[in-house]
């Protein structure tokens, strides 16, 4: 049941218990790997107006729901923001959230400061901070939303009644922005500090950590951008302390969960839980491009990642 506290119309606070916002995932034994893969279907997007008091309307759906990766994982949403629409300015005090645009350009706000950001890119709003997004046009923007909570099963927001439409823009963003730029991807060990980048083998898997553990205040551990070229396979990865959510940005290929394979294509999402083992293969003719979201088992696992990060 959703508990709402009545406040003046300009603001609202909601605390949503487990399952109130997004459906809980089915137990692993209840579905095959292929059945666990969620396909993006714009026909299934849910239209909403004035999201968090924002301008216009937008539509989206939850590809991955609450608890799909770890108990603190809240959701991975996918949708579209039409021209002249957006998500209004609001605070998060228990969760942190990243809006991602896959194309176009949008105006992002963090703590009341707004700047225009070209996609594909993402902007993080940490716990205790406020954010918004607005699409000034002329066309729609493809959008994603990633969310992790400090407290398992809880989502919070405090709306400010501000659309952020027509506000003054900073020339340079004053907030953390991550870019999904394939030209920045590198093969493991392909470049030492201060050394020029060496051309990788044609079948080398390319990757970049676009957001590391120091950027997050929850058990959210990282965001990686990965490119698997035709004929390549990623190393087998056992998720001992970090679960992962994958979103296929482009191409198609095969995910292997231990010995079980399943096909994936552009727009697919899949949650990988602690203790599971995965790898990707690309038997097609085009690169397989992935966005990888890691969520740690607990604070200790997150700290271990943080202290092991290169300095």
PDB file of C-alpha atoms in Angstrom, residues 121-225:
ATOM      1  CA  UNK A 121      24.938  10.674 -21.860  1.00  0.00           C
ATOM      2  CA  UNK A 122      23.797  10.351 -18.266  1.00  0.00           C
ATOM      3  CA  UNK A 123      23.612  12.660 -15.242  1.00  0.00           C
ATOM      4  CA  UNK A 124      23.666  11.328 -11.675  1.00  0.00           C
ATOM      5  CA  UNK A 125      21.599  12.701  -8.787  1.00  0.00           C
ATOM      6  CA  UNK A 126      23.051  11.434  -5.497  1.00  0.00           C
ATOM      7  CA  UNK A 127      21.015  10.975  -2.323  1.00  0.00           C
ATOM      8  CA  UNK A 128      20.183  14.263  -0.631  1.00  0.00           C
ATOM      9  CA  UNK A 129      20.199  16.211  -3.901  1.00  0.00           C
ATOM     10  CA  UNK A 130      17.606  17.384  -6.427  1.00  0.00           C
ATOM     11  CA  UNK A 131      17.288  16.957 -10.170  1.00  0.00           C
ATOM     12  CA  UNK A 132      15.107  17.444 -13.239  1.00  0.00           C
ATOM     13  CA  UNK A 133      15.212  17.014 -17.008  1.00  0.00           C
ATOM     14  CA  UNK A 134      13.540  19.030 -19.765  1.00  0.00           C
ATOM     15  CA  UNK A 135      13.468  18.503 -23.520  1.00  0.00           C
ATOM     16  CA  UNK A 136      13.263  21.879 -25.295  1.00  0.00           C
ATOM     17  CA  UNK A 137      12.780  20.165 -28.669  1.00  0.00           C
ATOM     18  CA  UNK A 138      12.466  19.965 -31.581  1.00  0.00           C
ATOM     19  CA  UNK A 139      12.021  16.163 -31.417  1.00  0.00           C
ATOM     20  CA  UNK A 140      11.564  13.424 -28.817  1.00  0.00           C
ATOM     21  CA  UNK A 141      14.462  12.149 -26.695  1.00  0.00           C
ATOM     22  CA  UNK A 142      14.975   8.461 -25.879  1.00  0.00           C
ATOM     23  CA  UNK A 143      15.347   8.193 -22.104  1.00  0.00           C
ATOM     24  CA  UNK A 144      16.341   5.729 -19.387  1.00  0.00           C
ATOM     25  CA  UNK A 145      16.219   5.961 -15.598  1.00  0.00           C
ATOM     26  CA  UNK A 146      18.363   3.920 -13.170  1.00  0.00           C
ATOM     27  CA  UNK A 147      17.595   3.936  -9.430  1.00  0.00           C
ATOM     28  CA  UNK A 148      19.132   2.411  -6.275  1.00  0.00           C
ATOM     29  CA  UNK A 149      18.062   2.975  -2.662  1.00  0.00           C
ATOM     30  CA  UNK A 150      19.947   3.296   0.618  1.00  0.00           C
ATOM     31  CA  UNK A 151      17.127   1.271   2.188  1.00  0.00           C
ATOM     32  CA  UNK A 152      15.870  -1.897   0.492  1.00  0.00           C
ATOM     33  CA  UNK A 153      12.323  -1.541  -0.814  1.00  0.00           C
ATOM     34  CA  UNK A 154      12.068   2.238  -0.440  1.00  0.00           C
ATOM     35  CA  UNK A 155      11.663   4.977  -3.053  1.00  0.00           C
ATOM     36  CA  UNK A 156      11.298   8.619  -1.984  1.00  0.00           C
ATOM     37  CA  UNK A 157      10.778  11.986  -3.652  1.00  0.00           C
ATOM     38  CA  UNK A 158      10.011  15.561  -2.622  1.00  0.00           C
ATOM     39  CA  UNK A 159       8.567  17.545  -5.538  1.00  0.00           C
ATOM     40  CA  UNK A 160       9.318  21.268  -5.862  1.00  0.00           C
ATOM     41  CA  UNK A 161       6.617  22.239  -8.362  1.00  0.00           C
ATOM     42  CA  UNK A 162       9.167  23.540 -10.859  1.00  0.00           C
ATOM     43  CA  UNK A 163       9.113  22.458 -14.515  1.00  0.00           C
ATOM     44  CA  UNK A 164      12.573  24.005 -15.216  1.00  0.00           C
ATOM     45  CA  UNK A 165      11.226  25.145 -18.591  1.00  0.00           C
ATOM     46  CA  UNK A 166      12.763  28.381 -19.855  1.00  0.00           C
ATOM     47  CA  UNK A 167      15.401  28.695 -17.120  1.00  0.00           C
ATOM     48  CA  UNK A 168      18.849  30.231 -17.583  1.00  0.00           C
ATOM     49  CA  UNK A 169      21.497  27.694 -18.635  1.00  0.00           C
ATOM     50  CA  UNK A 170      25.081  27.299 -17.454  1.00  0.00           C
ATOM     51  CA  UNK A 171      27.563  27.115 -20.320  1.00  0.00           C
ATOM     52  CA  UNK A 172      29.341  24.232 -18.576  1.00  0.00           C
ATOM     53  CA  UNK A 173      27.511  21.686 -16.374  1.00  0.00           C
ATOM     54  CA  UNK A 174      28.252  22.041 -12.650  1.00  0.00           C
ATOM     55  CA  UNK A 175      27.336  18.384 -12.056  1.00  0.00           C
ATOM     56  CA  UNK A 176      28.674  14.914 -12.846  1.00  0.00           C
ATOM     57  CA  UNK A 177      28.005  13.886 -16.448  1.00  0.00           C
ATOM     58  CA  UNK A 178      28.954  10.569 -18.073  1.00  0.00           C
ATOM     59  CA  UNK A 179      29.297  10.069 -21.831  1.00  0.00           C
ATOM     60  CA  UNK A 180      28.443   6.954 -23.825  1.00  0.00           C
ATOM     61  CA  UNK A 181      31.083   7.553 -26.484  1.00  0.00           C
ATOM     62  CA  UNK A 182      32.365   4.413 -28.289  1.00  0.00           C
ATOM     63  CA  UNK A 183      35.511   6.283 -29.373  1.00  0.00           C
ATOM     64  CA  UNK A 184      36.622   6.368 -25.717  1.00  0.00           C
ATOM     65  CA  UNK A 185      36.456   2.581 -25.242  1.00  0.00           C
ATOM     66  CA  UNK A 186      39.709   0.644 -24.848  1.00  0.00           C
ATOM     67  CA  UNK A 187      40.864  -2.969 -24.743  1.00  0.00           C
ATOM     68  CA  UNK A 188      42.116  -4.204 -21.340  1.00  0.00           C
ATOM     69  CA  UNK A 189      45.761  -3.247 -20.912  1.00  0.00           C
ATOM     70  CA  UNK A 190      45.746  -1.405 -24.217  1.00  0.00           C
ATOM     71  CA  UNK A 191      47.141   1.830 -22.831  1.00  0.00           C
ATOM     72  CA  UNK A 192      49.476   2.558 -19.959  1.00  0.00           C
ATOM     73  CA  UNK A 193      49.590   5.825 -18.071  1.00  0.00           C
ATOM     74  CA  UNK A 194      50.980   8.519 -20.356  1.00  0.00           C
ATOM     75  CA  UNK A 195      51.387   6.091 -23.267  1.00  0.00           C
ATOM     76  CA  UNK A 196      49.583   6.429 -26.602  1.00  0.00           C
ATOM     77  CA  UNK A 197      46.742   4.038 -27.258  1.00  0.00           C
ATOM     78  CA  UNK A 198      47.822   0.941 -29.188  1.00  0.00           C
ATOM     79  CA  UNK A 199      45.442  -0.366 -31.856  1.00  0.00           C
ATOM     80  CA  UNK A 200      43.527  -3.291 -30.293  1.00  0.00           C
ATOM     81  CA  UNK A 201      43.028  -6.621 -32.081  1.00  0.00           C
ATOM     82  CA  UNK A 202      39.991  -6.650 -34.358  1.00  0.00           C
ATOM     83  CA  UNK A 203      38.119  -9.025 -32.040  1.00  0.00           C
ATOM     84  CA  UNK A 204      39.110  -7.334 -28.756  1.00  0.00           C
ATOM     85  CA  UNK A 205      36.298  -6.525 -26.325  1.00  0.00           C
ATOM     86  CA  UNK A 206      36.387  -2.787 -25.619  1.00  0.00           C
ATOM     87  CA  UNK A 207      35.132  -1.171 -22.415  1.00  0.00           C
ATOM     88  CA  UNK A 208      35.231   1.872 -20.166  1.00  0.00           C
ATOM     89  CA  UNK A 209      34.083   2.493 -16.603  1.00  0.00           C
ATOM     90  CA  UNK A 210      32.073   5.645 -17.125  1.00  0.00           C
ATOM     91  CA  UNK A 211      31.037   5.923 -13.453  1.00  0.00           C
ATOM     92  CA  UNK A 212      33.039   4.418 -10.602  1.00  0.00           C
ATOM     93  CA  UNK A 213      32.177   3.567  -6.982  1.00  0.00           C
ATOM     94  CA  UNK A 214      33.296   6.950  -5.603  1.00  0.00           C
ATOM     95  CA  UNK A 215      30.472   8.658  -7.496  1.00  0.00           C
ATOM     96  CA  UNK A 216      27.707   6.825  -5.632  1.00  0.00           C
ATOM     97  CA  UNK A 217      26.462   7.001  -2.043  1.00  0.00           C
ATOM     98  CA  UNK A 218      24.361   3.803  -2.099  1.00  0.00           C
ATOM     99  CA  UNK A 219      25.529   0.268  -2.932  1.00  0.00           C
ATOM    100  CA  UNK A 220      25.440   1.291  -6.588  1.00  0.00           C
ATOM    101  CA  UNK A 221      28.993   0.384  -7.584  1.00  0.00           C
ATOM    102  CA  UNK A 222      29.617   1.363 -11.209  1.00  0.00           C
ATOM    103  CA  UNK A 223      28.351   1.950 -14.722  1.00  0.00           C
ATOM    104  CA  UNK A 224      30.325   0.404 -17.604  1.00  0.00           C
ATOM    105  CA  UNK A 225      30.135   0.865 -21.367  1.00  0.00           C
TER     106      UNK A 225
END
